[in-house]
Short mmCIF file of C-alpha atoms and ligand atoms in Angstrom, two decimals:
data_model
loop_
_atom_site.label_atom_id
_atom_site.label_comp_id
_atom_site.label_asym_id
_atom_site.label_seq_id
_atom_site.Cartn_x
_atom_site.Cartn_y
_atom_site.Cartn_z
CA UNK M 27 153.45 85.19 99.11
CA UNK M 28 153.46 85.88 102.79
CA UNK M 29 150.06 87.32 103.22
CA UNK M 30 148.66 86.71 107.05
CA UNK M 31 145.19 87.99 106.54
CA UNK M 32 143.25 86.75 103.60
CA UNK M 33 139.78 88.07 103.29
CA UNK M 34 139.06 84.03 101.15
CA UNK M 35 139.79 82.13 103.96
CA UNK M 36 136.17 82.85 105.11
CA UNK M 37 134.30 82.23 101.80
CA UNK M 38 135.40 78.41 100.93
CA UNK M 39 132.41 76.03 101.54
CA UNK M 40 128.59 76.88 102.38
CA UNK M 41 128.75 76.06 106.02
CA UNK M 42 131.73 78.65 106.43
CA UNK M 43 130.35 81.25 104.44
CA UNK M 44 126.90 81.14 106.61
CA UNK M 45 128.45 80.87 110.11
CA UNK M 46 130.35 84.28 109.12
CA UNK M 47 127.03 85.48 107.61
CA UNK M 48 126.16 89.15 108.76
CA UNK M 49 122.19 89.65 107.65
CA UNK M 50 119.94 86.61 108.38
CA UNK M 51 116.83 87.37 107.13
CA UNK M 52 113.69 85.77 108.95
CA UNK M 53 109.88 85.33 107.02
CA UNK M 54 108.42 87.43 109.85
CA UNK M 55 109.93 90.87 108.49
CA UNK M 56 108.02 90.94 105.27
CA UNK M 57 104.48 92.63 104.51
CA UNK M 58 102.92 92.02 101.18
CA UNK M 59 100.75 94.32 99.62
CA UNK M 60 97.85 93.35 97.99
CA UNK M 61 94.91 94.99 96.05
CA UNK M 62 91.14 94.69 97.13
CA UNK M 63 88.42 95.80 94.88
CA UNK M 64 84.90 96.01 94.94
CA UNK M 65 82.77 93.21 93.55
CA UNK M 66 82.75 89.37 93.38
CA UNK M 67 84.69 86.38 92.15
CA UNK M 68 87.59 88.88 90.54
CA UNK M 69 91.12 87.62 90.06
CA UNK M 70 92.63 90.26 87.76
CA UNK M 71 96.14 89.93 86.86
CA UNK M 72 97.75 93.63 86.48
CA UNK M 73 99.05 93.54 83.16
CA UNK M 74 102.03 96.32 84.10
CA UNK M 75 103.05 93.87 87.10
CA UNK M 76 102.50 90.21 85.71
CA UNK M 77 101.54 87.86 88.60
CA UNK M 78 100.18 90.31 90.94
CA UNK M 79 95.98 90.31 91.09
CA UNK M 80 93.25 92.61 92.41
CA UNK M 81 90.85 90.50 94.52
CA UNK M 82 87.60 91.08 95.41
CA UNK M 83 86.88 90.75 99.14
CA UNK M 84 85.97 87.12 98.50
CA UNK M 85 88.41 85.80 96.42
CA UNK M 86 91.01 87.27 98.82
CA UNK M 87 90.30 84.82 101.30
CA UNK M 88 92.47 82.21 99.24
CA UNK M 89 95.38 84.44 98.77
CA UNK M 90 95.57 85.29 102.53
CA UNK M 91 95.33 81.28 103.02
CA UNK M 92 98.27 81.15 100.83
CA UNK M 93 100.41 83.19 102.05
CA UNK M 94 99.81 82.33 105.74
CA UNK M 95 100.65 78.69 104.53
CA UNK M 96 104.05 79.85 102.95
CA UNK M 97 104.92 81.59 105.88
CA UNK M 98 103.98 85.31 105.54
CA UNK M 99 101.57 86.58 108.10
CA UNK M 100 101.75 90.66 107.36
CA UNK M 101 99.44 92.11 104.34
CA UNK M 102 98.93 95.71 103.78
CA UNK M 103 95.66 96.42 101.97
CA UNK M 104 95.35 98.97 98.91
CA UNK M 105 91.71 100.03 98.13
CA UNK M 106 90.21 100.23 94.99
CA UNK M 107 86.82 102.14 94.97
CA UNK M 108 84.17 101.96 92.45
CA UNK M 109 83.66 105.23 92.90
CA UNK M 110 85.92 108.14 92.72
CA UNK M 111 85.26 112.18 93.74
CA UNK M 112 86.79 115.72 94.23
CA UNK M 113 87.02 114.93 98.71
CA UNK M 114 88.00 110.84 98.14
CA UNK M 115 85.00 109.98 100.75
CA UNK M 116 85.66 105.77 100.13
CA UNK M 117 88.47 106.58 101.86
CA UNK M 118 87.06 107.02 105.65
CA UNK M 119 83.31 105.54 104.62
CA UNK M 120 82.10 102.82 106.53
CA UNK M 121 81.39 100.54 104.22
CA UNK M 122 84.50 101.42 102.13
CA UNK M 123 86.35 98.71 100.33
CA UNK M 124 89.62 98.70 102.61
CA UNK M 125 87.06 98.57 105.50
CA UNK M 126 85.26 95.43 104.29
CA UNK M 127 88.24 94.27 103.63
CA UNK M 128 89.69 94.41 106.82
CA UNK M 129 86.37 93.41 108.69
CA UNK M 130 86.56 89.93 106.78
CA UNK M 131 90.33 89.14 107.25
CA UNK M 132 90.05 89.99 110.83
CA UNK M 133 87.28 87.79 111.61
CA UNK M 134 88.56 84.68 109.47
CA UNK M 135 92.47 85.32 109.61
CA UNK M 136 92.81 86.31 113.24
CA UNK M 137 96.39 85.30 113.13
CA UNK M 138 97.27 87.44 110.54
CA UNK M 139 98.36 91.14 110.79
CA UNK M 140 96.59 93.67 109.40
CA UNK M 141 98.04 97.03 107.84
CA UNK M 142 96.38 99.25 105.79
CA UNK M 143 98.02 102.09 103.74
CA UNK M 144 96.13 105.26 104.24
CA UNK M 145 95.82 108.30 101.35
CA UNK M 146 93.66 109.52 99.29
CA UNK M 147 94.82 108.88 95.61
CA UNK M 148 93.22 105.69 95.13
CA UNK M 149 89.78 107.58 96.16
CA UNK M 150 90.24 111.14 94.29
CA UNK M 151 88.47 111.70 91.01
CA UNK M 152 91.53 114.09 90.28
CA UNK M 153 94.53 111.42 91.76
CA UNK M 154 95.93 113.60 94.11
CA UNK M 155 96.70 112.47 97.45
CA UNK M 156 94.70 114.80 99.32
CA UNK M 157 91.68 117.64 98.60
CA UNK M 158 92.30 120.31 96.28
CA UNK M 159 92.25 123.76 96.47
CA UNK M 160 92.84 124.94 93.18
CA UNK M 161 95.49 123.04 91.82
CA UNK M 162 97.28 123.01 95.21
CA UNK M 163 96.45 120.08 97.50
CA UNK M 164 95.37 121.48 100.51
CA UNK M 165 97.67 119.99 103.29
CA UNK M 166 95.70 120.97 106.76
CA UNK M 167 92.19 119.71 105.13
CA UNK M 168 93.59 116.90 104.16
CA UNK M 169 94.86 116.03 107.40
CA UNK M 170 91.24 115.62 108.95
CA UNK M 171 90.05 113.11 106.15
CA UNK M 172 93.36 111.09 106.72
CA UNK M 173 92.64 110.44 110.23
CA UNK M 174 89.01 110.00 109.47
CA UNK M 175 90.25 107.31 107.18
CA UNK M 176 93.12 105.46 110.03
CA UNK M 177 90.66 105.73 112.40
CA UNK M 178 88.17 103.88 109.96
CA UNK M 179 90.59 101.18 109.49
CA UNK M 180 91.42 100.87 112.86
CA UNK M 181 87.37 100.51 113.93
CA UNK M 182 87.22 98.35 111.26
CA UNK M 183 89.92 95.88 112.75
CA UNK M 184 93.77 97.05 111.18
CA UNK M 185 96.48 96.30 113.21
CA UNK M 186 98.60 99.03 111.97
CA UNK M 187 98.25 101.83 109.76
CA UNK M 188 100.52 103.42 107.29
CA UNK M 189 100.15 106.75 105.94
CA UNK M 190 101.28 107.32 102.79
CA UNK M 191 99.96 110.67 101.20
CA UNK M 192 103.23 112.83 102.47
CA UNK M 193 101.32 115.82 103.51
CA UNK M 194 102.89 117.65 106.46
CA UNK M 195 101.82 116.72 110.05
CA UNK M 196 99.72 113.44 109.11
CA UNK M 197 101.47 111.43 111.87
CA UNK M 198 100.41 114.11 114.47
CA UNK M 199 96.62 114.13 113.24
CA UNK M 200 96.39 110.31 112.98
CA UNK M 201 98.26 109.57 116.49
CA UNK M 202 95.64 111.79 118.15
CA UNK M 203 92.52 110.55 116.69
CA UNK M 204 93.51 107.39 117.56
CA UNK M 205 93.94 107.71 121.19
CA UNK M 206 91.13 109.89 121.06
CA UNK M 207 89.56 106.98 120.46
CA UNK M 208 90.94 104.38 122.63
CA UNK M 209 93.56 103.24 120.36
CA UNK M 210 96.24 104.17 122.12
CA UNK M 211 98.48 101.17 121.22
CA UNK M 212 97.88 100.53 117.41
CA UNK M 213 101.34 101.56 115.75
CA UNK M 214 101.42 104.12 113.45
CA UNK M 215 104.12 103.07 110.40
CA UNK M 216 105.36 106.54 108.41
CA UNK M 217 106.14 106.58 104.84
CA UNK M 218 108.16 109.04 105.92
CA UNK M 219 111.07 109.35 103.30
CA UNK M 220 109.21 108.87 100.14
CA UNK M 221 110.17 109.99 97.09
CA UNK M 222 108.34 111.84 94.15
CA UNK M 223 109.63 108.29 91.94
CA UNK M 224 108.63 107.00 88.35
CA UNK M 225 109.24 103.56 89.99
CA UNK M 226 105.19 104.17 91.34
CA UNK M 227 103.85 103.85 87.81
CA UNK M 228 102.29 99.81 87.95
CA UNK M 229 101.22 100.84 90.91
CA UNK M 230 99.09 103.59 89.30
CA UNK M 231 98.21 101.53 87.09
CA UNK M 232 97.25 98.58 89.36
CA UNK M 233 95.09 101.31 91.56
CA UNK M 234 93.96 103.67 88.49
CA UNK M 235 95.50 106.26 90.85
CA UNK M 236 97.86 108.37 88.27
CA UNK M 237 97.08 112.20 89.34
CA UNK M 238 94.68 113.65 86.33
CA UNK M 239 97.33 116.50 85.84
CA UNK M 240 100.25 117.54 87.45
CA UNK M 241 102.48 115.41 89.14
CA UNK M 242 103.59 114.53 92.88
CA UNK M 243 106.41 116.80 93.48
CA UNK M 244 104.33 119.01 96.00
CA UNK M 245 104.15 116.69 98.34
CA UNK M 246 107.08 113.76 98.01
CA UNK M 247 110.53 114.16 97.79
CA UNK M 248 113.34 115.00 95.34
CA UNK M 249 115.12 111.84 94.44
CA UNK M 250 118.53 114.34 94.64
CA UNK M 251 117.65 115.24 98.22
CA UNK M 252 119.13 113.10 101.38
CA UNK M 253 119.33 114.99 104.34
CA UNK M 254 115.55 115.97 103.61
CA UNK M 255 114.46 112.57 104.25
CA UNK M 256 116.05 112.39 107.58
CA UNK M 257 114.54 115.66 108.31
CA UNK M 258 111.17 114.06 107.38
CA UNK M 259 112.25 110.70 109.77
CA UNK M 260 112.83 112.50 112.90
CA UNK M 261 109.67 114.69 112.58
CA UNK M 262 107.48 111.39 112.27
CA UNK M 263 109.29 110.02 114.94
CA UNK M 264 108.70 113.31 116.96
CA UNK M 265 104.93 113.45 115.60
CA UNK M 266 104.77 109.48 116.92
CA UNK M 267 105.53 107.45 114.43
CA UNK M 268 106.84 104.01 115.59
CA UNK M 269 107.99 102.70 112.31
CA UNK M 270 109.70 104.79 109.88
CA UNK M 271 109.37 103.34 105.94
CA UNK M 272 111.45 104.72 103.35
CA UNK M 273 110.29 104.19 99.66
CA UNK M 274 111.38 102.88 96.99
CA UNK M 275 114.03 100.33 98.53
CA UNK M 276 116.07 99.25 95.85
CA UNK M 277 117.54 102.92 94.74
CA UNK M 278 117.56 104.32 97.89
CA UNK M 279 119.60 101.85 100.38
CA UNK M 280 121.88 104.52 101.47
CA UNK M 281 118.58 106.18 103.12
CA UNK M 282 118.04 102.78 104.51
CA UNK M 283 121.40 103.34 106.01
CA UNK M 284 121.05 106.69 107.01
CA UNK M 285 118.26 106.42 108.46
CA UNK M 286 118.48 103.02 110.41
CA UNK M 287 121.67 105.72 112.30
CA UNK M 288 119.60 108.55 112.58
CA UNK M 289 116.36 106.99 114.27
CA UNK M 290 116.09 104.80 117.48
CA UNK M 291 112.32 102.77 115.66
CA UNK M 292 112.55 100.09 113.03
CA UNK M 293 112.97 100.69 109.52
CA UNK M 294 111.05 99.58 106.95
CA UNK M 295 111.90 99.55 103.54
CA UNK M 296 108.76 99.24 100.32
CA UNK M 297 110.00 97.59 96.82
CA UNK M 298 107.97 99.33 94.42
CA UNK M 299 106.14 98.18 91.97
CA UNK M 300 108.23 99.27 89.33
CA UNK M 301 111.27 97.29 90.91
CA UNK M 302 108.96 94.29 90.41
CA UNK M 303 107.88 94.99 87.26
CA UNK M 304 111.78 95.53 86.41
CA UNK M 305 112.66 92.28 87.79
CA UNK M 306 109.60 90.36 85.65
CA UNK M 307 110.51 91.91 82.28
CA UNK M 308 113.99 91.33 82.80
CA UNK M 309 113.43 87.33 83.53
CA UNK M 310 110.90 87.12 81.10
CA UNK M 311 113.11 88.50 78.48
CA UNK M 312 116.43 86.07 79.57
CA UNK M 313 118.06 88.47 80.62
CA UNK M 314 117.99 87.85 84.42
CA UNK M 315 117.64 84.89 86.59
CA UNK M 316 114.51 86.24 88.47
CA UNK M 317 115.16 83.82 91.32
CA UNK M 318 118.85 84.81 92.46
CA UNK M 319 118.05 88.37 91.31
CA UNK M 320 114.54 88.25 94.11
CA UNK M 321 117.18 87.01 96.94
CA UNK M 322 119.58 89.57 95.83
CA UNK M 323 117.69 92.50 96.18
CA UNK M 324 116.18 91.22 99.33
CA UNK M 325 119.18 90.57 101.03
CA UNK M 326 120.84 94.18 99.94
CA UNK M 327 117.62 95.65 101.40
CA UNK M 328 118.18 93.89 105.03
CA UNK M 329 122.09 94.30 104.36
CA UNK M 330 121.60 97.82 104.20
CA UNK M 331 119.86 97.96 107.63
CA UNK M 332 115.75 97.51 107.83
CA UNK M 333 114.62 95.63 109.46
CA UNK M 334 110.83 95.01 107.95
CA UNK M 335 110.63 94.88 103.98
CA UNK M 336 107.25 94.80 101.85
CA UNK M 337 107.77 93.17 98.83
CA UNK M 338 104.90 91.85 96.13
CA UNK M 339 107.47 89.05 96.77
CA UNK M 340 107.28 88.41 99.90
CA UNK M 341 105.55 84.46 99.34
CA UNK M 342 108.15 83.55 97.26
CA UNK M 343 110.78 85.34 99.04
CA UNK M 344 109.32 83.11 102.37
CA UNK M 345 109.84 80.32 100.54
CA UNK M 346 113.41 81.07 99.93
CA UNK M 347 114.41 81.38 103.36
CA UNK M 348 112.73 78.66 104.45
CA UNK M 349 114.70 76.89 101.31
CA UNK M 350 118.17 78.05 102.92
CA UNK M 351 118.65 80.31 99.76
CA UNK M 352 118.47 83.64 101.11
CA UNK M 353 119.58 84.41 105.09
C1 PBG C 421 99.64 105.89 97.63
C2 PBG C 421 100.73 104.93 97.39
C3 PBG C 421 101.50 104.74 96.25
C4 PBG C 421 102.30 103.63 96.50
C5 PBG C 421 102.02 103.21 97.78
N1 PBG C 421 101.07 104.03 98.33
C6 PBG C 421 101.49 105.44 94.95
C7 PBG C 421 101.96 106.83 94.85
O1 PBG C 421 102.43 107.44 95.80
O2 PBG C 421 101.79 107.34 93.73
C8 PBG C 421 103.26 103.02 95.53
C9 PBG C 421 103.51 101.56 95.73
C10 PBG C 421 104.16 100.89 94.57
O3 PBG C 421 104.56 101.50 93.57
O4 PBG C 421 104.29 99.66 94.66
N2 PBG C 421 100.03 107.21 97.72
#
């Protein structure tokens, strides 16, 4: 056969194949999110995502230790509140469990960065991500108590915060309390393309945060919907967001792509919790080799162009990088 170019020549051997690698993946993109809860000595394993725990503030000391040893210095923090109501006020109080949190890990992990993901479900009585009126959540009210709450996380030591509630104009409303307040350089990170997904539902689970009736739709996106999401992108970007996250990662790469072209800030992709719970049930049953399939879906999240990833795997997938099997 007289073939000249031959697409194999590049793949025989491992040294080869990596010096024509095109994504090299590096420990420092990935954020892992983890769940603090009010009370002491709790490690409670999550039965809908096996392997992932809610900590009380002092039994997340160790798992920060952990993870700073295996090479992941990012968290973002999830609250979950003893107590619930109609306006979500553990969101923005003082003494909230996010900002307890934070206080703590800032003054014993001052090498580690700290995000915190700001809404209101986890603090609602009804689920919703913002205050009601009716059965309608209110977007412009809820825009004060969201910057109440960044700013709150901020003052209590975040590094970053990341709205995730989707109401219209949050970006705007936290960027300006914040320099309001002298916090003119802590970055603002947008879920702004997030869809309305069932992939959220161990997470609602994990944060008891399933709306008490009706469902999201108000607020995130259609799944069906594309150029929506980069309509939500560039207004973040235009309201000052300096990271744009879109959510869930592993069904929605070609917004990765889309986005990484349409936006000049880094892109973030989120792996749900239901893509780890997917990836747990399927090793546990055989079906899957949970290691290659973690690297995998990794790699096809960098591959398709962003640039920070949050993963509830982000230890072990450190520890595959720094094992030469992924990047
Ligand atoms: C809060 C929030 C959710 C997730 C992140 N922030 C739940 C939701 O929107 O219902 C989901 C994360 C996950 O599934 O891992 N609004």
């Amino acid at each position: 056969m007289n073939m000249r170019i031959r697409p194999r020549r590049l793949r025989y051997g491992e040294t080869l194949r990596k010096m024509v690698r095109e994504t090299r993946v590096d420990p420092s993109s990935l954020i892992y999110p983890m769940f603090v809860k009010e009370g002491t000595g709790i490690v409670e394993e999550i039965p809908t995502m096996p392997g992932q725990y809610r900590y009380s503030i002092d039994t997340m000391e160790r798992k920060l230790e952990e993870l700073l040893d295996a090479g992941v210095s990012s968290v973002m923090f999830f609250g979950i509140p003893d107590h619930k109501d109609e306006v979500g006020s553990g969101a923005y109080a003082e003494d909230g469990i996010v900002q307890r949190a934070v206080r703590l890990a800032r003054r014993e992990f001052p090498e580690m960065y700290l995000i915190t993901d700001v809404c209101m479900c986890e603090y609602t009585s009804h689920g919703h991500c913002g205050v009601l009126c009716g059965h309608d959540v209110d977007n412009d009210a809820t825009l004060k108590l969201l910057a109440k709450s960044a700013l709150s996380h901020v003052q209590a030591g975040a590094d970053m915060v990341a709205p995730s509630d989707m109401m219209d104009g949050r970006v705007a409303a936290i960027r300006d309390i914040l320099d309001e307040n002298g916090y003119k350089n802590t970055p603002i990170m947008s879920y702004a393309v997030k869809y309305a997904s069932a992939f959220y539902g161990p997470f609602r689970d994990a944060a008891g945060s399933a709306p008490a009736f009706g469902d999201r739709k108000s607020y995130q996106m259609d799944y069906h919907n594309s150029r929506e999401g980069i309509k939500e992108a560039l207004l973040d970007v235009q309201e000052g967001a300096d990271i744009i996250m879109v959510k869930p990662a592993m069904s929605y790469l070609d917004m990765v792509a889309k986005i990484k072209e349409a936006v000049q800030v880094p892109v973030a992709s989120y792996s749900v919790s239901g893509e780890y719970a997917m990836i747990k049930a399927g090793a546990k049953l055989g079906y899957i080799d949970e290691e290659k399939i973690i690297c995998e879906t990794a790699a096809s999240a960098f591959r398709a162009g962003c640039d920070i990833y949050l993963t509830y795997f982000a230890k072990e997938i450190a520890q595959y990088m720094q094992e030469g099997k992924i990047g």
